[in-house]
PDB file of C-alpha atoms in Angstrom:
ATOM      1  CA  UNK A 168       0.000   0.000   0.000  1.00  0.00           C
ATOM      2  CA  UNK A 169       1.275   3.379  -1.077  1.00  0.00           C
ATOM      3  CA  UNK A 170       1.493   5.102   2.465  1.00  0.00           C
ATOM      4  CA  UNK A 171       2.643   7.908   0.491  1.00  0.00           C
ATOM      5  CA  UNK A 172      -0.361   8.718  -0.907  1.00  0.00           C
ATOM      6  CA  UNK A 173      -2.155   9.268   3.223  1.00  0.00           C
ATOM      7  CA  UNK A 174      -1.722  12.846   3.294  1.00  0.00           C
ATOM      8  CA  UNK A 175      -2.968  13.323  -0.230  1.00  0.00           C
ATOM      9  CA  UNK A 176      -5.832  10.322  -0.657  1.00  0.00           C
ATOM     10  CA  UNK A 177      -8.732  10.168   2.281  1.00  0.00           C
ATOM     11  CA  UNK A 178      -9.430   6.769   1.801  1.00  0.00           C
ATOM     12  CA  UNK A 179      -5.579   5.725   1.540  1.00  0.00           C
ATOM     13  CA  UNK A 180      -4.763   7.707   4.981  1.00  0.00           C
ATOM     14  CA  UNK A 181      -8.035   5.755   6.700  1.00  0.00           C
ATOM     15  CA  UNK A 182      -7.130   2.106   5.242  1.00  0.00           C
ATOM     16  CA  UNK A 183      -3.320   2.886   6.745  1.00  0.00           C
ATOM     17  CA  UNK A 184      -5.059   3.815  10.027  1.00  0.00           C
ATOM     18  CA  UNK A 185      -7.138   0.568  10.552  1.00  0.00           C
ATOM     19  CA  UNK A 186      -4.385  -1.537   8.981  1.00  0.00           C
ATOM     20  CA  UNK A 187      -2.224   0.133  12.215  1.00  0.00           C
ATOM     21  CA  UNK A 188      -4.776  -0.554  14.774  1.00  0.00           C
ATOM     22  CA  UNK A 189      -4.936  -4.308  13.306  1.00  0.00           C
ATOM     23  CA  UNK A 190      -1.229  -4.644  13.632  1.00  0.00           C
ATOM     24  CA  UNK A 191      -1.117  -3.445  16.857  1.00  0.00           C
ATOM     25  CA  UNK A 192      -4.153  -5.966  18.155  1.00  0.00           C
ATOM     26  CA  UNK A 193      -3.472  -8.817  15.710  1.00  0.00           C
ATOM     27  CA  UNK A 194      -6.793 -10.746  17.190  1.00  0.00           C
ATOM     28  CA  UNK A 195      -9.130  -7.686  15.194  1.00  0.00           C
ATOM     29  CA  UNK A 196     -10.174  -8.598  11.902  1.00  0.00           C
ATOM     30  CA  UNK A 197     -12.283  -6.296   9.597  1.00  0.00           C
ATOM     31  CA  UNK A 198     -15.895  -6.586  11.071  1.00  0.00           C
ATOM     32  CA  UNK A 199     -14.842  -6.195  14.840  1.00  0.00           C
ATOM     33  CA  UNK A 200     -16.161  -3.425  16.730  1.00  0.00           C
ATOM     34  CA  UNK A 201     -13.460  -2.076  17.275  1.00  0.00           C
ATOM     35  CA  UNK A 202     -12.018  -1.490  13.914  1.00  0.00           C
ATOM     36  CA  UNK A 203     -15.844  -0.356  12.869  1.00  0.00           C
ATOM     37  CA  UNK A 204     -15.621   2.312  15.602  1.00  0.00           C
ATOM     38  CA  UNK A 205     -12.695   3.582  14.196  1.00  0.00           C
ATOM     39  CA  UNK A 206     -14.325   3.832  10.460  1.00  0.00           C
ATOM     40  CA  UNK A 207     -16.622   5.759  12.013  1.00  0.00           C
ATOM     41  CA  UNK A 208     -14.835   7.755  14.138  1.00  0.00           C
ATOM     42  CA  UNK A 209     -12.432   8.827  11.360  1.00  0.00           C
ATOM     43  CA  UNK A 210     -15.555   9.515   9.426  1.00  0.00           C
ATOM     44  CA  UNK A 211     -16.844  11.838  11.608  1.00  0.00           C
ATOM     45  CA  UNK A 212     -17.786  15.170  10.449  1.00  0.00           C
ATOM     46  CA  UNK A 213     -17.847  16.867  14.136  1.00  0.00           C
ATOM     47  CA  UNK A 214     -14.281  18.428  14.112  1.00  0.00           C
ATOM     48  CA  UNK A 215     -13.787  17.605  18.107  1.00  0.00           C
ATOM     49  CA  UNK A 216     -14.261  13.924  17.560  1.00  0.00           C
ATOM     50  CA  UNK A 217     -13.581  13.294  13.629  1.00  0.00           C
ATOM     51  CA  UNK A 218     -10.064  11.429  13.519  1.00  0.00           C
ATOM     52  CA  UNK A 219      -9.504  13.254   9.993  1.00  0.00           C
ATOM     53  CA  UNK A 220      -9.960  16.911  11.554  1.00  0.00           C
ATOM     54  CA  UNK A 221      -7.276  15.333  14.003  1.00  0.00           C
ATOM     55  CA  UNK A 222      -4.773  14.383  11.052  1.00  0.00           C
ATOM     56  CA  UNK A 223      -5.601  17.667   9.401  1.00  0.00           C
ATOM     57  CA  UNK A 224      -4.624  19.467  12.545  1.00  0.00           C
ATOM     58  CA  UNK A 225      -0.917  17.781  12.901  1.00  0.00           C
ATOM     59  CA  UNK A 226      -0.541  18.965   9.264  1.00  0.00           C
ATOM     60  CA  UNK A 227      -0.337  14.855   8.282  1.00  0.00           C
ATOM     61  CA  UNK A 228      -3.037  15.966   5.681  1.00  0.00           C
ATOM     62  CA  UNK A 229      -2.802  18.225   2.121  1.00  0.00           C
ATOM     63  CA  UNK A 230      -5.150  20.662   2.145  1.00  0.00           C
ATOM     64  CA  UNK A 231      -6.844  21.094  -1.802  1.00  0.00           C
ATOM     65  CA  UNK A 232      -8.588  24.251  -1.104  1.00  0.00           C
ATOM     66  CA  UNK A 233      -8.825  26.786   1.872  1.00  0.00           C
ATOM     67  CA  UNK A 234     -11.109  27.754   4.679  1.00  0.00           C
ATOM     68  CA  UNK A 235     -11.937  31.215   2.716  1.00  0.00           C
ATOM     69  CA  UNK A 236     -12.964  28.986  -0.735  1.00  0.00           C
ATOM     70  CA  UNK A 237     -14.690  26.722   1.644  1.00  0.00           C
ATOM     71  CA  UNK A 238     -16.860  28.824   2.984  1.00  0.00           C
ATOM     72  CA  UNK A 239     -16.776  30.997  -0.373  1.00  0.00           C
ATOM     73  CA  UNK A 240     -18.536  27.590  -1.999  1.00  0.00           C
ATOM     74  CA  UNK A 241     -21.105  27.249   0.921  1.00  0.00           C
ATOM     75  CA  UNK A 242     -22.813  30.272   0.128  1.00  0.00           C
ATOM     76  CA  UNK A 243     -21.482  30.942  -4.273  1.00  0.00           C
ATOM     77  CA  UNK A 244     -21.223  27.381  -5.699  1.00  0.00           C
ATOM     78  CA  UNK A 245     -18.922  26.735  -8.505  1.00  0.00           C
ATOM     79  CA  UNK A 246     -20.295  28.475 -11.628  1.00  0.00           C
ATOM     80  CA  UNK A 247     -18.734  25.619 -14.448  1.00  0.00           C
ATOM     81  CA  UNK A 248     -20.569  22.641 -12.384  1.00  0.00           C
ATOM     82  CA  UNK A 249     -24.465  21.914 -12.094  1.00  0.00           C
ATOM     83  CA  UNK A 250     -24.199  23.520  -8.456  1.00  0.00           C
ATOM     84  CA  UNK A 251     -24.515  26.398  -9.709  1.00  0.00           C
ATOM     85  CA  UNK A 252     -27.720  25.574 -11.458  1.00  0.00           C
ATOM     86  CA  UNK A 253     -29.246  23.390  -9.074  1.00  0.00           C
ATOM     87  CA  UNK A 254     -28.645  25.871  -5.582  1.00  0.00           C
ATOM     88  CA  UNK A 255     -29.794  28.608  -7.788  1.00  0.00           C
ATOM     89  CA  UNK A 256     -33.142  26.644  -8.676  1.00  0.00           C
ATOM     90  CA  UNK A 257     -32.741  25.366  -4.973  1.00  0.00           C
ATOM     91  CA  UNK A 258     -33.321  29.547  -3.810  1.00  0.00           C
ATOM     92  CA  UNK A 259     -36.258  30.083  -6.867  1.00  0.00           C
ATOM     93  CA  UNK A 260     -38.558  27.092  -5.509  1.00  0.00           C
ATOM     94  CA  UNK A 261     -37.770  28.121  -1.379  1.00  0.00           C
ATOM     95  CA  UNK A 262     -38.211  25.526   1.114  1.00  0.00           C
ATOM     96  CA  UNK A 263     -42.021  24.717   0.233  1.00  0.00           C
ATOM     97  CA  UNK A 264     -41.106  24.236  -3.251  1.00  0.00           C
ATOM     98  CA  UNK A 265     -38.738  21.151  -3.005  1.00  0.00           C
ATOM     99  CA  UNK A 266     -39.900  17.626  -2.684  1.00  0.00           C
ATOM    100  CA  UNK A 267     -36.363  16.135  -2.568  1.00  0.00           C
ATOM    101  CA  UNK A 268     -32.634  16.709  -4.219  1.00  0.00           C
ATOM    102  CA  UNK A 269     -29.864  14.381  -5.144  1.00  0.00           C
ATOM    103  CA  UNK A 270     -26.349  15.300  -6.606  1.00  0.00           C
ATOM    104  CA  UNK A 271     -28.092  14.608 -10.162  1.00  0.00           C
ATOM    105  CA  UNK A 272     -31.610  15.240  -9.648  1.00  0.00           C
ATOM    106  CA  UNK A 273     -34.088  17.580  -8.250  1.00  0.00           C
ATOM    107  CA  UNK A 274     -37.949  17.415  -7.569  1.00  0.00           C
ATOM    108  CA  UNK A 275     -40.060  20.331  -7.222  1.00  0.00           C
ATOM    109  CA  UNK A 276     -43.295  20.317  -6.051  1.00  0.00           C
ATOM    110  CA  UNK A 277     -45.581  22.555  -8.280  1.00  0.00           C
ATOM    111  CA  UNK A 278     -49.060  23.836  -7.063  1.00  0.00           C
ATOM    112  CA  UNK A 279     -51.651  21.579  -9.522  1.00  0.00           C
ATOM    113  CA  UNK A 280     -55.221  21.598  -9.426  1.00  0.00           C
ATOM    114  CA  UNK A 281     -57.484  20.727  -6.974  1.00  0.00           C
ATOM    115  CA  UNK A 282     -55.813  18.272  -4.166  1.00  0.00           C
ATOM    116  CA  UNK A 283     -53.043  17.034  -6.643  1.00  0.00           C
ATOM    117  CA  UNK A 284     -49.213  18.499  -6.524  1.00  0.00           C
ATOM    118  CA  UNK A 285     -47.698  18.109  -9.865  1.00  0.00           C
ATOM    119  CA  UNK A 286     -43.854  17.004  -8.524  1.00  0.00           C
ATOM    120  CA  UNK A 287     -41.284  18.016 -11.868  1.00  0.00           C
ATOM    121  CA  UNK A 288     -38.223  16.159 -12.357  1.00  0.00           C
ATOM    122  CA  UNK A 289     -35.049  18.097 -13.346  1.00  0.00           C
ATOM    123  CA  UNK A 290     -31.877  15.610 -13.965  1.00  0.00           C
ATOM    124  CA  UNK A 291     -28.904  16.727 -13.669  1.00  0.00           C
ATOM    125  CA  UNK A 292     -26.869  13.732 -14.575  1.00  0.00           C
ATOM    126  CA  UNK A 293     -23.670  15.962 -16.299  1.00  0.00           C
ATOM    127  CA  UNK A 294     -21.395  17.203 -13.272  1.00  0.00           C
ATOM    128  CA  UNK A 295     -19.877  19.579 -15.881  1.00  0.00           C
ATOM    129  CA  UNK A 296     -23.521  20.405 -17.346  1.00  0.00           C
ATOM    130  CA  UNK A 297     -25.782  22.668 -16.813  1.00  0.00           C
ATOM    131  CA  UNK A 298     -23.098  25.718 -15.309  1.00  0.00           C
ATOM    132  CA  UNK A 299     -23.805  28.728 -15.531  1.00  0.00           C
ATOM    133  CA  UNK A 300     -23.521  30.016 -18.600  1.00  0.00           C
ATOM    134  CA  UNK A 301     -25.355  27.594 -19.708  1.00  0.00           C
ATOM    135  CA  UNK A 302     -28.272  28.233 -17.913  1.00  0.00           C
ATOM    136  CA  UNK A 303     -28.655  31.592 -16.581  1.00  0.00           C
ATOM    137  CA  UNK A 304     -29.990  33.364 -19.446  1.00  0.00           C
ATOM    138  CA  UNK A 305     -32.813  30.457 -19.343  1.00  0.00           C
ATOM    139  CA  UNK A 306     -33.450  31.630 -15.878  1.00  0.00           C
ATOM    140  CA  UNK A 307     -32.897  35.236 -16.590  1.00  0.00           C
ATOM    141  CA  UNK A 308     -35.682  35.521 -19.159  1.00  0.00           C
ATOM    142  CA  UNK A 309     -38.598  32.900 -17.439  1.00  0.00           C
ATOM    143  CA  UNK A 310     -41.018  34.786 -15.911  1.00  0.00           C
ATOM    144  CA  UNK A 311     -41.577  31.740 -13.482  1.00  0.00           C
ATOM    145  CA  UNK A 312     -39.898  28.899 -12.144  1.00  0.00           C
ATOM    146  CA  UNK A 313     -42.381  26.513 -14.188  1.00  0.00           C
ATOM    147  CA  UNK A 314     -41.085  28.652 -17.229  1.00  0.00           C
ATOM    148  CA  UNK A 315     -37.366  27.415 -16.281  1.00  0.00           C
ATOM    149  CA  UNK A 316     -38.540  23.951 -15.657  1.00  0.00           C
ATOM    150  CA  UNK A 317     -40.385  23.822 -18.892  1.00  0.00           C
ATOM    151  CA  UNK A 318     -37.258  24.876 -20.963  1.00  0.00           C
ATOM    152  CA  UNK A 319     -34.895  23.158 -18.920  1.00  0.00           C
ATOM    153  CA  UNK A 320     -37.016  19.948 -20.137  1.00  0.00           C
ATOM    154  CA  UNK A 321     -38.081  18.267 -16.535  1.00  0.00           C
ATOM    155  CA  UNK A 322     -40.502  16.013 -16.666  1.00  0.00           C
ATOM    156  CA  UNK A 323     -44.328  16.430 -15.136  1.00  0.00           C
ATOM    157  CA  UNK A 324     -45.188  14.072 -12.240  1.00  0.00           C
ATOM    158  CA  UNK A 325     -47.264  10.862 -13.342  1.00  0.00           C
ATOM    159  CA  UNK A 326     -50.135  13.010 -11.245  1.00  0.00           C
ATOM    160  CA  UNK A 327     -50.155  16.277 -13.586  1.00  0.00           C
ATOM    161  CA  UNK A 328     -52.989  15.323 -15.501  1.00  0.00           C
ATOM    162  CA  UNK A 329     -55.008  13.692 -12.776  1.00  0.00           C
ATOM    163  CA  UNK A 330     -58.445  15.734 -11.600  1.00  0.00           C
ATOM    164  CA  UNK A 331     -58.877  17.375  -8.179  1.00  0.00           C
ATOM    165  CA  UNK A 332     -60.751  14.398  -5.881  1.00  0.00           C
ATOM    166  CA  UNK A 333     -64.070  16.533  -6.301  1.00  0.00           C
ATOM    167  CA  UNK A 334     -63.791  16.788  -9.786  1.00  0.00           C
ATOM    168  CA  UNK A 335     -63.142  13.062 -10.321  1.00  0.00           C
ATOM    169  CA  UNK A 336     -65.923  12.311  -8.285  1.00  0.00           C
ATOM    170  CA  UNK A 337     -68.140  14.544 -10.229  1.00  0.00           C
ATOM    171  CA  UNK A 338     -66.895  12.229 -13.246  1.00  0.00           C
ATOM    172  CA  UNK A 339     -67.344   9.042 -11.953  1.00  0.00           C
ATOM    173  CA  UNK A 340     -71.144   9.890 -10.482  1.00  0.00           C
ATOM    174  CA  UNK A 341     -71.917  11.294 -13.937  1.00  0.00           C
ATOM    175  CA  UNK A 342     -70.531   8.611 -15.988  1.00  0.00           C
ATOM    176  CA  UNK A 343     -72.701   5.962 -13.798  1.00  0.00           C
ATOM    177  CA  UNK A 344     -69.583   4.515 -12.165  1.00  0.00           C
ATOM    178  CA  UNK A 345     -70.572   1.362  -9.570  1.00  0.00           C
ATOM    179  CA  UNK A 346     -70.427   2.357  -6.199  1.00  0.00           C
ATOM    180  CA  UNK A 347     -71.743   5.793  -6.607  1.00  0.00           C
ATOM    181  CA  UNK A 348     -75.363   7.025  -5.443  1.00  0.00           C
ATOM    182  CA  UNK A 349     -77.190   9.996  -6.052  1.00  0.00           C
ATOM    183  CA  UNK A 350     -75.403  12.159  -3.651  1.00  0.00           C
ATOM    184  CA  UNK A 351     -71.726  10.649  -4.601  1.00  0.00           C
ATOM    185  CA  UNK A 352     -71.286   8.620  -1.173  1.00  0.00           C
ATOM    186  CA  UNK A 353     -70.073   4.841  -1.999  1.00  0.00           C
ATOM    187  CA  UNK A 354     -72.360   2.002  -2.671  1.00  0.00           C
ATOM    188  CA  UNK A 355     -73.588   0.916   0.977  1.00  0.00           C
ATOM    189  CA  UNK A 356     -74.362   4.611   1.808  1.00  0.00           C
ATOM    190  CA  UNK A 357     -71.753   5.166   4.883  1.00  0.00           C
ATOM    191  CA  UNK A 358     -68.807   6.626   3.380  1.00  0.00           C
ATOM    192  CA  UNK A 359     -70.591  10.540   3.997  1.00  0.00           C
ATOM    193  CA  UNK A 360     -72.816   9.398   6.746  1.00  0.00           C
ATOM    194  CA  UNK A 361     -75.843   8.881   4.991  1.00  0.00           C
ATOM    195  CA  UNK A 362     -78.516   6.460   3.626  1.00  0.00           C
ATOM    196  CA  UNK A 363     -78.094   7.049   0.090  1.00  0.00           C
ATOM    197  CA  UNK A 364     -80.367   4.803  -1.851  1.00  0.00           C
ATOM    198  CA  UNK A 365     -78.278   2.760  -3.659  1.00  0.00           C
ATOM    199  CA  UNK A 366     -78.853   2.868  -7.751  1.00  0.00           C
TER     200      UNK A 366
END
């Protein structure tokens, strides 16, 4: 193993660290305990308990980037990378917008009709697509975040064309659907509390 490569490689420095704690207890193998609380301890992202934070400290680690770019990316992602796209689409949706986001994917929950959200799927699958000159002049001129999504190409949720719960009711009663009496309650008459006749 290329110990060489610890202070430059994370998962080179960890492997050396476990294959020391092995050599010092030769009765550990790979799944005991102890060796497991060590994975996770070097894992750790909590700088007072994170073994790696600890390495990084003694200088035993090369640093890629600083603190000031760190904390420059937290709040300006890179603009050639889909970060930029997605945490800017991320800030147009707002909390109450945003079913769920991946590295290549986001879902955004749209206001439908009636009861039904219409969720939109945006992938991302490039890491080098959709930067920001690719993309902010699509944002720029939309006059809504549906606008973006539409010319971004993000697909509609399998419930966009599916009627409000009244309006598919109203359907079903006037179509002469089974189950349905005269008032729209099921076929034994409970379902609203009443004592529909049945038809």
């Amino acid at each position: 193993m290329p110990h060489g490569l610890a202070s430059r490689l994370d998962w080179v420095l960890k492997l050396h660290l476990l294959q020391r704690k092995r050599q010092q207890r030769p009765g550990l193998t790979w799944a005991a305990p102890e060796i497991k609380h060590l994975d996770h301890l070097y894992s750790s992202l909590d700088p007072a308990q994170g073994l790696y934070w600890a390495y990084e400290e003694l200088g035993a680690v090369e640093r890629v980037v600083s603190e000031a770019e760190i904390e420059r990316f937290v709040h300006e992602p890179p603009e050639d990378t889909r970060a930029w796209t997605r945490a800017t689409l991320l800030r147009l949706a707002g909390p109450d917008g945003v079913e769920d986001v991946d590295w290549d994917a986001i879902r955004f929950r749209r206001a439908g009709r009636g009861y039904w959200p219409v969720v939109r799927t945006l992938r991302l699958d490039d890491p080098l697509g959709f930067t920001r000159s690719a993309v902010e002049g699509v944002i720029r001129d939309a006059a809504t975040l549906d606008d973006v999504l539409d010319a971004l190409h993000a697909t509609p949720s399998v419930t966009e064309n599916t009627p409000p719960l009244d309006e598919w009711r109203a359907r079903a009663i006037s179509a002469g659907s089974p189950g349905y009496g005269r008032s729209g309650g099921c076929a034994h008459g409970r379902a609203n509390g009443g004592t529909d006749d049945l038809e």
